PDB file of C-alpha atoms in Angstrom:
ATOM      1  CA  UNK A 247      60.968 -92.491 260.943  1.00 95.00           C
ATOM      2  CA  UNK A 248      64.148 -90.401 260.998  1.00 96.00           C
ATOM      3  CA  UNK A 249      67.574 -91.565 262.129  1.00 97.00           C
ATOM      4  CA  UNK A 250      70.896 -89.729 262.191  1.00 97.00           C
ATOM      5  CA  UNK A 251      74.298 -91.398 262.441  1.00 97.00           C
ATOM      6  CA  UNK A 252      77.943 -90.283 262.371  1.00 95.00           C
ATOM      7  CA  UNK A 253      79.444 -86.821 262.658  1.00 93.00           C
ATOM      8  CA  UNK A 254      80.884 -84.114 260.432  1.00 91.00           C
ATOM      9  CA  UNK A 255      81.445 -85.147 256.823  1.00 91.00           C
ATOM     10  CA  UNK A 256      80.664 -88.754 257.843  1.00 91.00           C
ATOM     11  CA  UNK A 257      77.153 -87.955 259.084  1.00 95.00           C
ATOM     12  CA  UNK A 258      74.101 -89.341 257.324  1.00 98.00           C
ATOM     13  CA  UNK A 259      70.351 -89.490 257.826  1.00 98.00           C
ATOM     14  CA  UNK A 260      67.945 -92.313 257.091  1.00 98.00           C
ATOM     15  CA  UNK A 261      64.268 -91.516 256.484  1.00 98.00           C
ATOM     16  CA  UNK A 262      61.885 -94.499 256.431  1.00 98.00           C
ATOM     17  CA  UNK A 263      58.165 -95.092 256.101  1.00 98.00           C
ATOM     18  CA  UNK A 264      56.565 -95.799 259.482  1.00 96.00           C
ATOM     19  CA  UNK A 265      54.934 -98.988 258.184  1.00 96.00           C
ATOM     20  CA  UNK A 266      57.193-102.047 258.423  1.00 94.00           C
ATOM     21  CA  UNK A 267      58.133-103.472 255.036  1.00 96.00           C
ATOM     22  CA  UNK A 268      60.755-103.811 252.365  1.00 97.00           C
ATOM     23  CA  UNK A 269      61.365-100.671 250.311  1.00 98.00           C
ATOM     24  CA  UNK A 270      63.546 -99.266 247.521  1.00 98.00           C
ATOM     25  CA  UNK A 271      66.356 -96.983 248.667  1.00 98.00           C
ATOM     26  CA  UNK A 272      66.914 -93.514 247.246  1.00 98.00           C
ATOM     27  CA  UNK A 273      70.284 -91.954 248.058  1.00 98.00           C
ATOM     28  CA  UNK A 274      69.648 -88.209 247.973  1.00 98.00           C
ATOM     29  CA  UNK A 275      72.936 -86.325 247.538  1.00 97.00           C
ATOM     30  CA  UNK A 276      72.828 -82.647 248.413  1.00 95.00           C
ATOM     31  CA  UNK A 277      74.258 -79.694 246.559  1.00 92.00           C
ATOM     32  CA  UNK A 278      77.272 -77.652 247.604  1.00 90.00           C
ATOM     33  CA  UNK A 279      76.999 -76.574 251.271  1.00 90.00           C
ATOM     34  CA  UNK A 280      73.411 -77.883 251.671  1.00 91.00           C
ATOM     35  CA  UNK A 281      74.674 -80.131 254.448  1.00 92.00           C
ATOM     36  CA  UNK A 282      71.393 -80.424 256.349  1.00 93.00           C
ATOM     37  CA  UNK A 283      68.404 -82.319 254.952  1.00 96.00           C
ATOM     38  CA  UNK A 284      66.052 -79.450 255.849  1.00 94.00           C
ATOM     39  CA  UNK A 285      66.944 -77.834 252.517  1.00 93.00           C
ATOM     40  CA  UNK A 286      65.316 -80.775 250.731  1.00 97.00           C
ATOM     41  CA  UNK A 287      62.657 -81.924 253.222  1.00 98.00           C
ATOM     42  CA  UNK A 288      59.690 -81.469 250.875  1.00 97.00           C
ATOM     43  CA  UNK A 289      61.366 -83.745 248.343  1.00 97.00           C
ATOM     44  CA  UNK A 290      62.480 -86.248 251.010  1.00 98.00           C
ATOM     45  CA  UNK A 291      58.982 -86.412 252.544  1.00 98.00           C
ATOM     46  CA  UNK A 292      57.492 -87.001 249.114  1.00 98.00           C
ATOM     47  CA  UNK A 293      59.891 -89.875 248.423  1.00 98.00           C
ATOM     48  CA  UNK A 294      59.188 -91.517 251.795  1.00 98.00           C
ATOM     49  CA  UNK A 295      55.410 -91.116 251.417  1.00 98.00           C
ATOM     50  CA  UNK A 296      55.686 -92.821 248.036  1.00 98.00           C
ATOM     51  CA  UNK A 297      57.250 -95.866 249.740  1.00 98.00           C
ATOM     52  CA  UNK A 298      60.999 -95.318 249.663  1.00 98.00           C
ATOM     53  CA  UNK A 299      63.774 -95.271 252.229  1.00 98.00           C
ATOM     54  CA  UNK A 300      65.887 -92.153 251.751  1.00 98.00           C
ATOM     55  CA  UNK A 301      69.552 -91.977 252.707  1.00 98.00           C
ATOM     56  CA  UNK A 302      70.964 -88.455 252.916  1.00 98.00           C
ATOM     57  CA  UNK A 303      74.775 -88.528 253.217  1.00 98.00           C
ATOM     58  CA  UNK A 304      76.551 -85.373 254.337  1.00 96.00           C
ATOM     59  CA  UNK A 305      79.714 -85.595 252.263  1.00 94.00           C
ATOM     60  CA  UNK A 306      81.076 -82.255 253.462  1.00 93.00           C
ATOM     61  CA  UNK A 307      81.190 -80.578 256.847  1.00 87.00           C
ATOM     62  CA  UNK A 308      80.198 -77.062 255.872  1.00 73.00           C
ATOM     63  CA  UNK A 309      83.017 -75.651 253.734  1.00 74.00           C
ATOM     64  CA  UNK A 310      86.054 -77.226 255.424  1.00 73.00           C
ATOM     65  CA  UNK A 311      86.073 -80.508 253.463  1.00 72.00           C
ATOM     66  CA  UNK A 312      88.269 -80.849 250.366  1.00 73.00           C
ATOM     67  CA  UNK A 313      86.191 -81.614 247.280  1.00 83.00           C
ATOM     68  CA  UNK A 314      88.482 -84.547 246.484  1.00 86.00           C
ATOM     69  CA  UNK A 315      87.012 -86.323 249.538  1.00 90.00           C
ATOM     70  CA  UNK A 316      83.331 -85.792 248.655  1.00 94.00           C
ATOM     71  CA  UNK A 317      82.719 -89.054 246.782  1.00 96.00           C
ATOM     72  CA  UNK A 318      84.668 -91.172 249.286  1.00 96.00           C
ATOM     73  CA  UNK A 319      82.765 -89.601 252.185  1.00 96.00           C
ATOM     74  CA  UNK A 320      79.433 -90.248 250.457  1.00 97.00           C
ATOM     75  CA  UNK A 321      80.425 -93.840 249.580  1.00 97.00           C
ATOM     76  CA  UNK A 322      81.388 -94.588 253.193  1.00 97.00           C
ATOM     77  CA  UNK A 323      78.104 -93.176 254.507  1.00 97.00           C
ATOM     78  CA  UNK A 324      75.989 -94.944 251.893  1.00 98.00           C
ATOM     79  CA  UNK A 325      77.684 -98.287 252.522  1.00 97.00           C
ATOM     80  CA  UNK A 326      77.135 -97.996 256.260  1.00 97.00           C
ATOM     81  CA  UNK A 327      73.528 -96.825 255.831  1.00 98.00           C
ATOM     82  CA  UNK A 328      72.699 -99.718 253.474  1.00 98.00           C
ATOM     83  CA  UNK A 329      74.031-102.176 256.054  1.00 97.00           C
ATOM     84  CA  UNK A 330      71.964-100.430 258.716  1.00 97.00           C
ATOM     85  CA  UNK A 331      68.662-100.641 256.770  1.00 97.00           C
ATOM     86  CA  UNK A 332      69.366-104.322 256.030  1.00 93.00           C
ATOM     87  CA  UNK A 333      66.176-106.313 255.488  1.00 93.00           C
ATOM     88  CA  UNK A 334      64.061-103.177 255.138  1.00 97.00           C
ATOM     89  CA  UNK A 335      65.746-102.617 251.756  1.00 97.00           C
ATOM     90  CA  UNK A 336      64.259-104.550 248.837  1.00 97.00           C
ATOM     91  CA  UNK A 337      67.460-104.358 246.748  1.00 97.00           C
ATOM     92  CA  UNK A 338      66.382-101.524 244.443  1.00 98.00           C
ATOM     93  CA  UNK A 339      68.786 -98.576 244.587  1.00 98.00           C
ATOM     94  CA  UNK A 340      68.399 -95.123 243.092  1.00 98.00           C
ATOM     95  CA  UNK A 341      70.838 -92.204 243.256  1.00 98.00           C
ATOM     96  CA  UNK A 342      69.541 -88.637 243.080  1.00 98.00           C
ATOM     97  CA  UNK A 343      71.956 -85.721 243.160  1.00 97.00           C
ATOM     98  CA  UNK A 344      71.496 -81.983 242.979  1.00 96.00           C
ATOM     99  CA  UNK A 345      74.313 -79.694 241.797  1.00 93.00           C
ATOM    100  CA  UNK A 346      77.592 -81.091 243.234  1.00 93.00           C
ATOM    101  CA  UNK A 347      75.496 -84.058 244.351  1.00 96.00           C
ATOM    102  CA  UNK A 348      74.877 -84.883 240.689  1.00 96.00           C
ATOM    103  CA  UNK A 349      78.614 -85.333 240.152  1.00 96.00           C
ATOM    104  CA  UNK A 350      78.836 -87.510 243.257  1.00 97.00           C
ATOM    105  CA  UNK A 351      75.843 -89.613 242.149  1.00 98.00           C
ATOM    106  CA  UNK A 352      77.573 -90.431 238.848  1.00 97.00           C
ATOM    107  CA  UNK A 353      80.824 -91.176 240.682  1.00 97.00           C
ATOM    108  CA  UNK A 354      79.071 -93.529 243.111  1.00 98.00           C
ATOM    109  CA  UNK A 355      77.419 -95.361 240.217  1.00 98.00           C
ATOM    110  CA  UNK A 356      80.797 -96.210 238.699  1.00 96.00           C
ATOM    111  CA  UNK A 357      82.347 -97.598 241.905  1.00 95.00           C
ATOM    112  CA  UNK A 358      82.766-101.190 243.012  1.00 94.00           C
ATOM    113  CA  UNK A 359      82.026-100.462 246.708  1.00 94.00           C
ATOM    114  CA  UNK A 360      78.433 -99.356 246.020  1.00 94.00           C
ATOM    115  CA  UNK A 361      75.801-101.690 244.507  1.00 97.00           C
ATOM    116  CA  UNK A 362      74.878-100.888 240.912  1.00 97.00           C
ATOM    117  CA  UNK A 363      72.001 -98.421 240.915  1.00 98.00           C
ATOM    118  CA  UNK A 364      68.756 -99.078 239.084  1.00 98.00           C
ATOM    119  CA  UNK A 365      68.497 -95.397 238.236  1.00 98.00           C
ATOM    120  CA  UNK A 366      70.260 -92.061 238.568  1.00 98.00           C
ATOM    121  CA  UNK A 367      68.744 -88.588 238.595  1.00 98.00           C
ATOM    122  CA  UNK A 368      71.244 -85.754 238.190  1.00 97.00           C
ATOM    123  CA  UNK A 369      69.618 -82.330 238.587  1.00 96.00           C
ATOM    124  CA  UNK A 370      71.479 -79.121 237.676  1.00 94.00           C
ATOM    125  CA  UNK A 371      74.757 -81.014 237.902  1.00 92.00           C
ATOM    126  CA  UNK A 372      77.463 -78.868 239.473  1.00 82.00           C
ATOM    127  CA  UNK A 373      80.710 -77.648 237.939  1.00 84.00           C
ATOM    128  CA  UNK A 374      83.018 -80.653 237.407  1.00 89.00           C
ATOM    129  CA  UNK A 375      85.882 -78.347 236.368  1.00 87.00           C
ATOM    130  CA  UNK A 376      85.906 -79.564 232.780  1.00 85.00           C
ATOM    131  CA  UNK A 377      85.140 -83.134 233.773  1.00 87.00           C
ATOM    132  CA  UNK A 378      87.994 -83.478 236.302  1.00 90.00           C
ATOM    133  CA  UNK A 379      85.600 -84.099 239.226  1.00 93.00           C
ATOM    134  CA  UNK A 380      84.026 -87.111 237.511  1.00 95.00           C
ATOM    135  CA  UNK A 381      85.777 -90.343 238.437  1.00 94.00           C
ATOM    136  CA  UNK A 382      84.726 -92.675 235.601  1.00 94.00           C
ATOM    137  CA  UNK A 383      81.629 -91.870 233.592  1.00 96.00           C
ATOM    138  CA  UNK A 384      82.256 -94.871 231.328  1.00 95.00           C
ATOM    139  CA  UNK A 385      81.999 -97.073 234.451  1.00 96.00           C
ATOM    140  CA  UNK A 386      78.309 -96.298 234.999  1.00 97.00           C
ATOM    141  CA  UNK A 387      76.474 -99.604 234.357  1.00 97.00           C
ATOM    142  CA  UNK A 388      74.936 -99.492 230.862  1.00 96.00           C
ATOM    143  CA  UNK A 389      71.579-100.849 232.055  1.00 97.00           C
ATOM    144  CA  UNK A 390      71.115 -98.060 234.625  1.00 97.00           C
ATOM    145  CA  UNK A 391      68.295 -95.645 233.853  1.00 98.00           C
ATOM    146  CA  UNK A 392      69.850 -92.178 233.689  1.00 98.00           C
ATOM    147  CA  UNK A 393      67.942 -88.886 233.805  1.00 98.00           C
ATOM    148  CA  UNK A 394      69.903 -85.650 233.562  1.00 97.00           C
ATOM    149  CA  UNK A 395      68.137 -82.330 234.072  1.00 95.00           C
ATOM    150  CA  UNK A 396      69.585 -78.899 233.340  1.00 92.00           C
ATOM    151  CA  UNK A 397      68.128 -75.449 232.954  1.00 88.00           C
ATOM    152  CA  UNK A 398      69.199 -73.449 229.945  1.00 84.00           C
ATOM    153  CA  UNK A 399      68.997 -70.271 232.042  1.00 87.00           C
ATOM    154  CA  UNK A 400      71.035 -71.590 234.984  1.00 85.00           C
ATOM    155  CA  UNK A 401      74.013 -69.234 235.214  1.00 84.00           C
ATOM    156  CA  UNK A 402      75.533 -71.058 238.202  1.00 84.00           C
ATOM    157  CA  UNK A 403      75.983 -74.679 237.101  1.00 85.00           C
ATOM    158  CA  UNK A 404      75.151 -74.316 233.427  1.00 86.00           C
ATOM    159  CA  UNK A 405      74.597 -77.237 231.066  1.00 90.00           C
ATOM    160  CA  UNK A 406      78.138 -78.353 230.133  1.00 91.00           C
ATOM    161  CA  UNK A 407      78.284 -81.187 232.663  1.00 93.00           C
ATOM    162  CA  UNK A 408      74.826 -82.425 231.747  1.00 93.00           C
ATOM    163  CA  UNK A 409      75.925 -82.772 228.134  1.00 93.00           C
ATOM    164  CA  UNK A 410      79.229 -84.332 229.252  1.00 94.00           C
ATOM    165  CA  UNK A 411      77.298 -86.972 231.248  1.00 96.00           C
ATOM    166  CA  UNK A 412      75.069 -87.843 228.307  1.00 94.00           C
ATOM    167  CA  UNK A 413      78.042 -88.106 225.912  1.00 94.00           C
ATOM    168  CA  UNK A 414      80.314 -90.091 228.244  1.00 95.00           C
ATOM    169  CA  UNK A 415      78.102 -92.687 229.956  1.00 96.00           C
ATOM    170  CA  UNK A 416      77.276 -96.042 228.354  1.00 94.00           C
TER     171      UNK A 416
END
């Protein structure tokens, strides 16, 4: 089941299994300018088929959104989407971010307005400009499972932020 809510940088999608039940939620945070879920549909379908609700927040409206607003936009969308899924959510929360979405996933994990995640997956974490785009890596809950993936041949995002995450989170 697919739902879409909001507009512009406040838009988000919810993907749910068709069978009624109570499921974990995976917040899937896109990379720079990948504002439509179609870029990640194979991954989203896999997550839903495995028994997860997927929330896909669009934190930017194409390229006209200031990067300083990305995490706030994602937090607003995620908060609203979690309220919307209500009883269909079993309380387990996972954050998965690709590229710039990896930075946002870590930022969301350190905030008070988002429930503590059970796990975070940061894949090819984007350029945080020397760590300036991270809000508070030390605020990530110490009992959160954290997986950081980086390719040693990635000449776009590199590995610096992946190492920064591993050094700076509890």
